[in-house]
Amino acid sequence: MKFAALLKQSLVDYPGKIAAVLFTRGCNLRCPYCHNGHLLLKPGRTNNHDLDLHDLLGFLQERAGFLDGVVISGGEPTLNPDLDEACRAIKALGYLVKLDTNGTRFTALAGLIEKGLVDYVAMDIKAALEYQDYLEACGRLSREDFFNVRSSVHLLKNTSIQVEFRTTVVPLYHDLDDLLRIGSAIAGARLYTLQQFNPAQALAPELRSSKPYRIKELEEMAEQIKPMIERVRVVNA
């Protein structure tokens, strides 16, 4: 398996842990506010020199005892058919594995959880769980992928592993009512993160001059959602 990039150490991507972050290439969505646009193209369609899993395992073996976990992010990691193998190899070195996903590949996600290959899943919730709302926020979205998103939400609400739902809050797509509808859909979840939108890195040029919600505004929204969720937090862009 190939990875587009490696962040050797992070204190924020795996809550409570020191982790390395591996980024996969390729995504089936085109969210206008995406800040990882350089990862959207599939492997082999760029001139980038991607990183081989074998070499990365050598790095991780050297860092064993200092790093606690590995985050696999993207792009959308579950599009890669070799993800199981990569998670298994990383866990064999004694690492915890966290997966960042958009939830559109339910079968792959369910398999990883069933096989014990992930310890933590962070799933992006793009909008209220209605097809038209989701399509607008995702740029493109098949109905099959949307139903997979709903199935993934149900799965993660009922699994025993650590789970985080999160939304990048973009004024053009999200207001308090939208966030309350999301909160209702994931009611009972242990953690919901509201992430501040970063316009400077947006995929859509027209969003790069827009203003994000201020942190105080996001915190006020979070207060309204808290009765439905065990913990709601706000993070900077």
PDB file of C-alpha atoms in Angstrom:
ATOM      1  CA  MET A   1       0.000   0.000   0.000  1.00  0.00           C
ATOM      2  CA  LYS A   2       1.171   3.516  -0.825  1.00  0.00           C
ATOM      3  CA  PHE A   3       0.691   6.637   1.261  1.00  0.00           C
ATOM      4  CA  ALA A   4       0.795  10.226   0.034  1.00  0.00           C
ATOM      5  CA  ALA A   5       2.425  11.710   3.106  1.00  0.00           C
ATOM      6  CA  LEU A   6       3.614  11.119   6.665  1.00  0.00           C
ATOM      7  CA  LEU A   7       3.325  13.460   9.627  1.00  0.00           C
ATOM      8  CA  LYS A   8       5.926  12.050  11.989  1.00  0.00           C
ATOM      9  CA  GLN A   9       4.382  13.316  15.209  1.00  0.00           C
ATOM     10  CA  SER A  10       1.054  14.816  16.193  1.00  0.00           C
ATOM     11  CA  LEU A  11      -0.429  15.652  19.581  1.00  0.00           C
ATOM     12  CA  VAL A  12      -3.901  16.516  18.251  1.00  0.00           C
ATOM     13  CA  ASP A  13      -4.939  13.934  15.644  1.00  0.00           C
ATOM     14  CA  TYR A  14      -5.381  11.071  18.130  1.00  0.00           C
ATOM     15  CA  PRO A  15      -6.884  12.596  21.299  1.00  0.00           C
ATOM     16  CA  GLY A  16      -4.784  11.801  24.348  1.00  0.00           C
ATOM     17  CA  LYS A  17      -2.078  10.047  22.331  1.00  0.00           C
ATOM     18  CA  ILE A  18       1.155  10.875  20.541  1.00  0.00           C
ATOM     19  CA  ALA A  19       0.662   9.648  17.000  1.00  0.00           C
ATOM     20  CA  ALA A  20       2.087   9.559  13.528  1.00  0.00           C
ATOM     21  CA  VAL A  21      -0.350  10.402  10.727  1.00  0.00           C
ATOM     22  CA  LEU A  22      -0.427   8.626   7.375  1.00  0.00           C
ATOM     23  CA  PHE A  23      -2.346  10.226   4.508  1.00  0.00           C
ATOM     24  CA  THR A  24      -3.874   8.169   1.713  1.00  0.00           C
ATOM     25  CA  ARG A  25      -4.566   9.477  -1.773  1.00  0.00           C
ATOM     26  CA  GLY A  26      -7.955   9.487  -3.508  1.00  0.00           C
ATOM     27  CA  CYS A  27     -11.480  10.479  -2.420  1.00  0.00           C
ATOM     28  CA  ASN A  28     -14.957   9.804  -3.787  1.00  0.00           C
ATOM     29  CA  LEU A  29     -16.316  13.172  -2.594  1.00  0.00           C
ATOM     30  CA  ARG A  30     -15.508  16.715  -3.654  1.00  0.00           C
ATOM     31  CA  CYS A  31     -16.448  18.824  -0.643  1.00  0.00           C
ATOM     32  CA  PRO A  32     -16.022  22.490  -1.646  1.00  0.00           C
ATOM     33  CA  TYR A  33     -14.450  23.319   1.712  1.00  0.00           C
ATOM     34  CA  CYS A  34     -11.978  20.397   1.678  1.00  0.00           C
ATOM     35  CA  HIS A  35      -8.518  21.464   2.885  1.00  0.00           C
ATOM     36  CA  ASN A  36      -6.716  18.387   1.523  1.00  0.00           C
ATOM     37  CA  GLY A  37      -7.431  18.954  -2.147  1.00  0.00           C
ATOM     38  CA  HIS A  38      -3.955  17.767  -3.112  1.00  0.00           C
ATOM     39  CA  LEU A  39      -4.942  14.268  -1.939  1.00  0.00           C
ATOM     40  CA  LEU A  40      -8.075  13.903  -4.061  1.00  0.00           C
ATOM     41  CA  LEU A  41      -6.458  12.267  -7.092  1.00  0.00           C
ATOM     42  CA  LYS A  42      -6.073   8.515  -7.056  1.00  0.00           C
ATOM     43  CA  PRO A  43      -2.638   6.873  -6.732  1.00  0.00           C
ATOM     44  CA  GLY A  44      -0.773   6.745 -10.040  1.00  0.00           C
ATOM     45  CA  ARG A  45      -2.421   9.885 -11.427  1.00  0.00           C
ATOM     46  CA  THR A  46       0.181  12.278 -10.051  1.00  0.00           C
ATOM     47  CA  ASN A  47       3.947  12.641 -10.276  1.00  0.00           C
ATOM     48  CA  ASN A  48       4.287  12.558  -6.507  1.00  0.00           C
ATOM     49  CA  HIS A  49       6.641  10.005  -4.977  1.00  0.00           C
ATOM     50  CA  ASP A  50       4.308   8.216  -2.613  1.00  0.00           C
ATOM     51  CA  LEU A  51       5.567   6.340   0.427  1.00  0.00           C
ATOM     52  CA  ASP A  52       5.612   2.563   0.550  1.00  0.00           C
ATOM     53  CA  LEU A  53       4.108   0.795   3.566  1.00  0.00           C
ATOM     54  CA  HIS A  54       7.257  -1.312   4.013  1.00  0.00           C
ATOM     55  CA  ASP A  55       9.409   1.791   4.466  1.00  0.00           C
ATOM     56  CA  LEU A  56       6.892   3.362   6.816  1.00  0.00           C
ATOM     57  CA  LEU A  57       6.826   0.228   8.962  1.00  0.00           C
ATOM     58  CA  GLY A  58      10.575   0.610   9.401  1.00  0.00           C
ATOM     59  CA  PHE A  59      10.069   4.170  10.652  1.00  0.00           C
ATOM     60  CA  LEU A  60       7.300   3.054  13.007  1.00  0.00           C
ATOM     61  CA  GLN A  61       9.416   0.229  14.387  1.00  0.00           C
ATOM     62  CA  GLU A  62      12.143   2.734  15.235  1.00  0.00           C
ATOM     63  CA  ARG A  63       9.611   4.989  17.015  1.00  0.00           C
ATOM     64  CA  ALA A  64       7.975   2.213  19.037  1.00  0.00           C
ATOM     65  CA  GLY A  65       7.852   3.230  22.678  1.00  0.00           C
ATOM     66  CA  PHE A  66       7.696   6.927  21.838  1.00  0.00           C
ATOM     67  CA  LEU A  67       4.604   6.999  19.640  1.00  0.00           C
ATOM     68  CA  ASP A  68       1.347   5.550  20.962  1.00  0.00           C
ATOM     69  CA  GLY A  69      -0.644   5.279  17.778  1.00  0.00           C
ATOM     70  CA  VAL A  70      -0.999   5.796  14.054  1.00  0.00           C
ATOM     71  CA  VAL A  71      -3.750   7.803  12.389  1.00  0.00           C
ATOM     72  CA  ILE A  72      -4.742   6.824   8.858  1.00  0.00           C
ATOM     73  CA  SER A  73      -6.365   9.791   7.147  1.00  0.00           C
ATOM     74  CA  GLY A  74      -6.875  11.080   3.639  1.00  0.00           C
ATOM     75  CA  GLY A  75      -8.387  11.460   1.165  1.00  0.00           C
ATOM     76  CA  GLU A  76     -10.621   8.529   2.000  1.00  0.00           C
ATOM     77  CA  PRO A  77      -8.609   5.546   3.314  1.00  0.00           C
ATOM     78  CA  THR A  78     -11.384   2.959   2.916  1.00  0.00           C
ATOM     79  CA  LEU A  79     -11.169   3.255  -0.881  1.00  0.00           C
ATOM     80  CA  ASN A  80      -7.861   1.381  -0.723  1.00  0.00           C
ATOM     81  CA  PRO A  81      -8.256  -2.413  -0.963  1.00  0.00           C
ATOM     82  CA  ASP A  82      -5.019  -2.923   0.988  1.00  0.00           C
ATOM     83  CA  LEU A  83      -6.150  -0.981   4.052  1.00  0.00           C
ATOM     84  CA  ASP A  84      -6.803  -4.145   6.091  1.00  0.00           C
ATOM     85  CA  GLU A  85      -3.265  -5.341   5.451  1.00  0.00           C
ATOM     86  CA  ALA A  86      -1.792  -1.968   6.424  1.00  0.00           C
ATOM     87  CA  CYS A  87      -3.766  -1.782   9.679  1.00  0.00           C
ATOM     88  CA  ARG A  88      -2.824  -5.341  10.557  1.00  0.00           C
ATOM     89  CA  ALA A  89       0.888  -4.643   9.985  1.00  0.00           C
ATOM     90  CA  ILE A  90       0.788  -1.449  12.044  1.00  0.00           C
ATOM     91  CA  LYS A  91      -1.022  -3.139  14.925  1.00  0.00           C
ATOM     92  CA  ALA A  92       1.507  -5.981  14.829  1.00  0.00           C
ATOM     93  CA  LEU A  93       4.100  -3.394  15.906  1.00  0.00           C
ATOM     94  CA  GLY A  94       2.033  -2.641  19.001  1.00  0.00           C
ATOM     95  CA  TYR A  95       0.397   0.582  17.841  1.00  0.00           C
ATOM     96  CA  LEU A  96      -3.151   1.775  18.323  1.00  0.00           C
ATOM     97  CA  VAL A  97      -4.810   2.611  14.991  1.00  0.00           C
ATOM     98  CA  LYS A  98      -7.205   5.506  14.413  1.00  0.00           C
ATOM     99  CA  LEU A  99      -9.099   5.827  11.132  1.00  0.00           C
ATOM    100  CA  ASP A 100     -10.451   9.072   9.692  1.00  0.00           C
ATOM    101  CA  THR A 101     -13.303   8.350   7.271  1.00  0.00           C
ATOM    102  CA  ASN A 102     -16.292   9.864   5.491  1.00  0.00           C
ATOM    103  CA  GLY A 103     -18.326   6.704   6.122  1.00  0.00           C
ATOM    104  CA  THR A 104     -19.234   6.035   2.483  1.00  0.00           C
ATOM    105  CA  ARG A 105     -17.634   2.575   2.476  1.00  0.00           C
ATOM    106  CA  PHE A 106     -19.722   0.877   5.129  1.00  0.00           C
ATOM    107  CA  THR A 107     -18.637  -2.679   4.344  1.00  0.00           C
ATOM    108  CA  ALA A 108     -14.940  -1.801   4.594  1.00  0.00           C
ATOM    109  CA  LEU A 109     -15.488   0.101   7.842  1.00  0.00           C
ATOM    110  CA  ALA A 110     -17.540  -2.686   9.396  1.00  0.00           C
ATOM    111  CA  GLY A 111     -14.888  -5.227   8.412  1.00  0.00           C
ATOM    112  CA  LEU A 112     -12.087  -3.250  10.039  1.00  0.00           C
ATOM    113  CA  ILE A 113     -14.039  -2.999  13.275  1.00  0.00           C
ATOM    114  CA  GLU A 114     -15.115  -6.659  13.241  1.00  0.00           C
ATOM    115  CA  LYS A 115     -11.518  -7.811  12.699  1.00  0.00           C
ATOM    116  CA  GLY A 116     -10.217  -5.596  15.512  1.00  0.00           C
ATOM    117  CA  LEU A 117      -7.976  -3.621  13.148  1.00  0.00           C
ATOM    118  CA  VAL A 118      -8.975  -0.145  14.361  1.00  0.00           C
ATOM    119  CA  ASP A 119      -9.174   1.220  17.889  1.00  0.00           C
ATOM    120  CA  TYR A 120     -10.674   4.625  17.151  1.00  0.00           C
ATOM    121  CA  VAL A 121     -12.804   5.899  14.273  1.00  0.00           C
ATOM    122  CA  ALA A 122     -13.426   9.579  13.503  1.00  0.00           C
ATOM    123  CA  MET A 123     -16.227  10.008  10.986  1.00  0.00           C
ATOM    124  CA  ASP A 124     -16.967  13.273   9.226  1.00  0.00           C
ATOM    125  CA  ILE A 125     -20.633  14.242   9.179  1.00  0.00           C
ATOM    126  CA  LYS A 126     -20.928  16.623   6.252  1.00  0.00           C
ATOM    127  CA  ALA A 127     -24.511  17.815   6.770  1.00  0.00           C
ATOM    128  CA  ALA A 128     -27.891  16.821   8.154  1.00  0.00           C
ATOM    129  CA  LEU A 129     -28.596  13.246   7.099  1.00  0.00           C
ATOM    130  CA  GLU A 130     -30.901  14.042   4.186  1.00  0.00           C
ATOM    131  CA  TYR A 131     -29.696  13.304   0.674  1.00  0.00           C
ATOM    132  CA  GLN A 132     -30.014  16.794  -0.838  1.00  0.00           C
ATOM    133  CA  ASP A 133     -28.321  18.443   2.136  1.00  0.00           C
ATOM    134  CA  TYR A 134     -25.505  15.929   2.008  1.00  0.00           C
ATOM    135  CA  LEU A 135     -25.089  16.217  -1.755  1.00  0.00           C
ATOM    136  CA  GLU A 136     -24.738  19.997  -1.529  1.00  0.00           C
ATOM    137  CA  ALA A 137     -22.091  19.766   1.178  1.00  0.00           C
ATOM    138  CA  CYS A 138     -20.164  16.950  -0.547  1.00  0.00           C
ATOM    139  CA  GLY A 139     -20.004  18.318  -4.074  1.00  0.00           C
ATOM    140  CA  ARG A 140     -20.855  14.908  -5.477  1.00  0.00           C
ATOM    141  CA  LEU A 141     -22.512  11.908  -3.852  1.00  0.00           C
ATOM    142  CA  SER A 142     -24.234   8.774  -5.102  1.00  0.00           C
ATOM    143  CA  ARG A 143     -27.348   7.576  -3.335  1.00  0.00           C
ATOM    144  CA  GLU A 144     -25.547   4.338  -2.505  1.00  0.00           C
ATOM    145  CA  ASP A 145     -22.764   6.265  -0.777  1.00  0.00           C
ATOM    146  CA  PHE A 146     -25.318   8.328   1.126  1.00  0.00           C
ATOM    147  CA  PHE A 147     -27.098   5.235   2.437  1.00  0.00           C
ATOM    148  CA  ASN A 148     -23.690   3.865   3.407  1.00  0.00           C
ATOM    149  CA  VAL A 149     -23.107   7.048   5.412  1.00  0.00           C
ATOM    150  CA  ARG A 150     -26.329   6.471   7.337  1.00  0.00           C
ATOM    151  CA  SER A 151     -25.380   2.831   7.934  1.00  0.00           C
ATOM    152  CA  SER A 152     -21.935   3.873   9.153  1.00  0.00           C
ATOM    153  CA  VAL A 153     -23.472   6.315  11.626  1.00  0.00           C
ATOM    154  CA  HIS A 154     -25.673   3.543  13.015  1.00  0.00           C
ATOM    155  CA  LEU A 155     -22.707   1.184  13.227  1.00  0.00           C
ATOM    156  CA  LEU A 156     -20.496   3.675  15.044  1.00  0.00           C
ATOM    157  CA  LYS A 157     -23.204   4.652  17.508  1.00  0.00           C
ATOM    158  CA  ASN A 158     -23.374   1.019  18.584  1.00  0.00           C
ATOM    159  CA  THR A 159     -19.747  -0.115  18.570  1.00  0.00           C
ATOM    160  CA  SER A 160     -17.583  -0.500  21.670  1.00  0.00           C
ATOM    161  CA  ILE A 161     -14.457   1.140  20.214  1.00  0.00           C
ATOM    162  CA  GLN A 162     -13.710   4.848  20.561  1.00  0.00           C
ATOM    163  CA  VAL A 163     -15.747   6.947  18.138  1.00  0.00           C
ATOM    164  CA  GLU A 164     -15.791  10.622  17.228  1.00  0.00           C
ATOM    165  CA  PHE A 165     -18.221  12.326  14.900  1.00  0.00           C
ATOM    166  CA  ARG A 166     -17.120  15.689  13.549  1.00  0.00           C
ATOM    167  CA  THR A 167     -18.309  18.458  11.260  1.00  0.00           C
ATOM    168  CA  THR A 168     -16.303  21.180   9.563  1.00  0.00           C
ATOM    169  CA  VAL A 169     -18.736  24.041  10.092  1.00  0.00           C
ATOM    170  CA  VAL A 170     -19.019  26.241   7.003  1.00  0.00           C
ATOM    171  CA  PRO A 171     -21.401  29.239   7.162  1.00  0.00           C
ATOM    172  CA  LEU A 172     -22.579  28.607   3.582  1.00  0.00           C
ATOM    173  CA  TYR A 173     -23.715  25.072   4.452  1.00  0.00           C
ATOM    174  CA  HIS A 174     -24.312  25.002   8.199  1.00  0.00           C
ATOM    175  CA  ASP A 175     -26.322  27.053  10.666  1.00  0.00           C
ATOM    176  CA  LEU A 176     -27.514  26.167  14.150  1.00  0.00           C
ATOM    177  CA  ASP A 177     -30.565  24.343  12.822  1.00  0.00           C
ATOM    178  CA  ASP A 178     -28.373  22.144  10.600  1.00  0.00           C
ATOM    179  CA  LEU A 179     -26.107  21.287  13.519  1.00  0.00           C
ATOM    180  CA  LEU A 180     -29.066  20.465  15.752  1.00  0.00           C
ATOM    181  CA  ARG A 181     -30.371  18.117  13.052  1.00  0.00           C
ATOM    182  CA  ILE A 182     -26.960  16.428  12.935  1.00  0.00           C
ATOM    183  CA  GLY A 183     -26.930  16.242  16.729  1.00  0.00           C
ATOM    184  CA  SER A 184     -30.335  14.565  16.679  1.00  0.00           C
ATOM    185  CA  ALA A 185     -29.097  11.988  14.146  1.00  0.00           C
ATOM    186  CA  ILE A 186     -26.088  11.060  16.291  1.00  0.00           C
ATOM    187  CA  ALA A 187     -27.842  11.505  19.655  1.00  0.00           C
ATOM    188  CA  GLY A 188     -26.173   9.488  22.378  1.00  0.00           C
ATOM    189  CA  ALA A 189     -22.741   9.618  20.732  1.00  0.00           C
ATOM    190  CA  ARG A 190     -19.789   9.992  23.071  1.00  0.00           C
ATOM    191  CA  LEU A 191     -18.001  12.779  21.182  1.00  0.00           C
ATOM    192  CA  TYR A 192     -18.986  15.335  18.547  1.00  0.00           C
ATOM    193  CA  THR A 193     -16.398  17.834  17.289  1.00  0.00           C
ATOM    194  CA  LEU A 194     -17.212  21.129  15.605  1.00  0.00           C
ATOM    195  CA  GLN A 195     -14.210  22.126  13.540  1.00  0.00           C
ATOM    196  CA  GLN A 196     -13.675  25.696  12.401  1.00  0.00           C
ATOM    197  CA  PHE A 197     -13.589  26.102   8.631  1.00  0.00           C
ATOM    198  CA  ASN A 198     -10.302  27.311   7.092  1.00  0.00           C
ATOM    199  CA  PRO A 199     -11.180  29.317   3.954  1.00  0.00           C
ATOM    200  CA  ALA A 200      -7.550  29.786   2.892  1.00  0.00           C
ATOM    201  CA  GLN A 201      -7.249  26.102   1.975  1.00  0.00           C
ATOM    202  CA  ALA A 202     -10.719  25.499   0.544  1.00  0.00           C
ATOM    203  CA  LEU A 203     -10.994  23.400  -2.599  1.00  0.00           C
ATOM    204  CA  ALA A 204     -13.568  25.772  -4.131  1.00  0.00           C
ATOM    205  CA  PRO A 205     -11.988  29.139  -5.014  1.00  0.00           C
ATOM    206  CA  GLU A 206     -15.205  31.021  -4.211  1.00  0.00           C
ATOM    207  CA  LEU A 207     -14.989  29.902  -0.588  1.00  0.00           C
ATOM    208  CA  ARG A 208     -11.461  31.199  -0.051  1.00  0.00           C
ATOM    209  CA  SER A 209     -12.666  34.740   0.543  1.00  0.00           C
ATOM    210  CA  SER A 210     -15.518  33.731   2.863  1.00  0.00           C
ATOM    211  CA  LYS A 211     -15.482  34.234   6.620  1.00  0.00           C
ATOM    212  CA  PRO A 212     -15.605  31.258   8.995  1.00  0.00           C
ATOM    213  CA  TYR A 213     -17.639  31.243  12.170  1.00  0.00           C
ATOM    214  CA  ARG A 214     -15.738  32.714  15.094  1.00  0.00           C
ATOM    215  CA  ILE A 215     -14.774  30.246  17.812  1.00  0.00           C
ATOM    216  CA  LYS A 216     -17.173  31.950  20.227  1.00  0.00           C
ATOM    217  CA  GLU A 217     -20.024  31.415  17.758  1.00  0.00           C
ATOM    218  CA  LEU A 218     -19.138  27.730  17.449  1.00  0.00           C
ATOM    219  CA  GLU A 219     -18.996  27.401  21.223  1.00  0.00           C
ATOM    220  CA  GLU A 220     -22.478  28.911  21.495  1.00  0.00           C
ATOM    221  CA  MET A 221     -23.745  26.392  18.941  1.00  0.00           C
ATOM    222  CA  ALA A 222     -22.030  23.584  20.842  1.00  0.00           C
ATOM    223  CA  GLU A 223     -23.943  24.548  23.992  1.00  0.00           C
ATOM    224  CA  GLN A 224     -27.210  23.992  22.137  1.00  0.00           C
ATOM    225  CA  ILE A 225     -26.137  20.527  20.980  1.00  0.00           C
ATOM    226  CA  LYS A 226     -24.730  19.290  24.307  1.00  0.00           C
ATOM    227  CA  PRO A 227     -28.012  17.910  25.694  1.00  0.00           C
ATOM    228  CA  MET A 228     -27.981  15.297  22.905  1.00  0.00           C
ATOM    229  CA  ILE A 229     -24.299  14.268  23.002  1.00  0.00           C
ATOM    230  CA  GLU A 230     -22.090  13.095  25.846  1.00  0.00           C
ATOM    231  CA  ARG A 231     -19.345  15.590  24.904  1.00  0.00           C
ATOM    232  CA  VAL A 232     -19.240  18.368  22.302  1.00  0.00           C
ATOM    233  CA  ARG A 233     -15.979  20.187  21.627  1.00  0.00           C
ATOM    234  CA  VAL A 234     -14.833  22.989  19.348  1.00  0.00           C
ATOM    235  CA  VAL A 235     -11.447  23.008  17.604  1.00  0.00           C
ATOM    236  CA  ASN A 236      -9.648  25.721  15.659  1.00  0.00           C
ATOM    237  CA  ALA A 237      -9.043  25.450  11.941  1.00  0.00           C
TER     238      ALA A 237
END
